[in-house]
Amino acid sequence: MAAKLILASKSASRRALMAGAGLAFETVAADIDERATEARLSACNARPPEVAVELAKAKAQAVSEQYPDAYVIGSDQVLSLGTELFHKPLSMGEAGDHIRAMAGKTHHLNCGVAIAFRGEVIWSAISIAAMTMRTISPSFLQTYLDMAGPDILQSVGAYQFEGPGVQLFEKIEGDYFTILGLPMLTLLAGLRELGVIDA
Ligand SMILES: Nc1nc2c(ncn2[C@H]2C[C@H](O)[C@@H](COP(=O)(O)OP(=O)(O)OP(=O)(O)O)O2)c(=O)[nH]1
């Protein structure tokens, strides 16, 4: 019988990536205080990749404690621009501010992923994408915001790369899935390694 798989996430993007891969799973949102965990880690000078992995572990572990007989996947994406961390914008105005700050520069999407079983993290990984955004004119920024719409408020970078967001970029380094929020190639390898899915 296939092992029970749970995605500890409320993210539509992560859910779509898992479903697209043909995995049978359920979703349970992880009830953790991400900002508090992030603040504690940053106070210890944790680097963005480490923050992303620790948050992914915390999400997976929290849900695994509720569902000990399932394999639980947690993931977290930390956007770093230099030493500054960005979070999902709370308004279209803030989304515009984020894009203006990132335009003409390279930011990183640090995507952590973890698997927990019986309340313990048994596997974790990090995947990082470098996103080089082109310089954006004020008129194009407004065109983009109007075109992309409020869906971008669900995305840490205020863009959906699989949608109009691609128009913001001149170069990316890293894999597409990492950008969308779940490093599928790494995760699937982990699930096979653990015997959770067929190899
Ligand atoms: N559709 C789409 N979503 C993206 C893209 N880049 C980032 N995201 C989304 C994936 C995640 O839902 C979100 C990253 O924020 P978090 O890692 O804090 O996850 P979130 O709070 O959304 O869900 P979770 O903590 O897993 O319940 O940004 C993109 O290019 N396209």
Short mmCIF file of C-alpha atoms in Angstrom, two decimals, residues 28 40 97 110 127 154 179 185:
data_model
loop_
_atom_site.label_atom_id
_atom_site.label_comp_id
_atom_site.label_asym_id
_atom_site.label_seq_id
_atom_site.Cartn_x
_atom_site.Cartn_y
_atom_site.Cartn_z
CA VAL A 28 -2.67 20.15 5.94
CA ARG A 40 14.99 33.74 16.20
CA ASP A 97 7.64 48.52 -3.95
CA ASN A 110 16.25 30.06 -1.12
CA SER A 127 17.72 24.56 -3.57
CA GLN A 154 0.48 34.80 -2.86
CA ILE A 179 11.35 29.28 -8.35
CA LEU A 185 13.59 17.12 -8.63
#
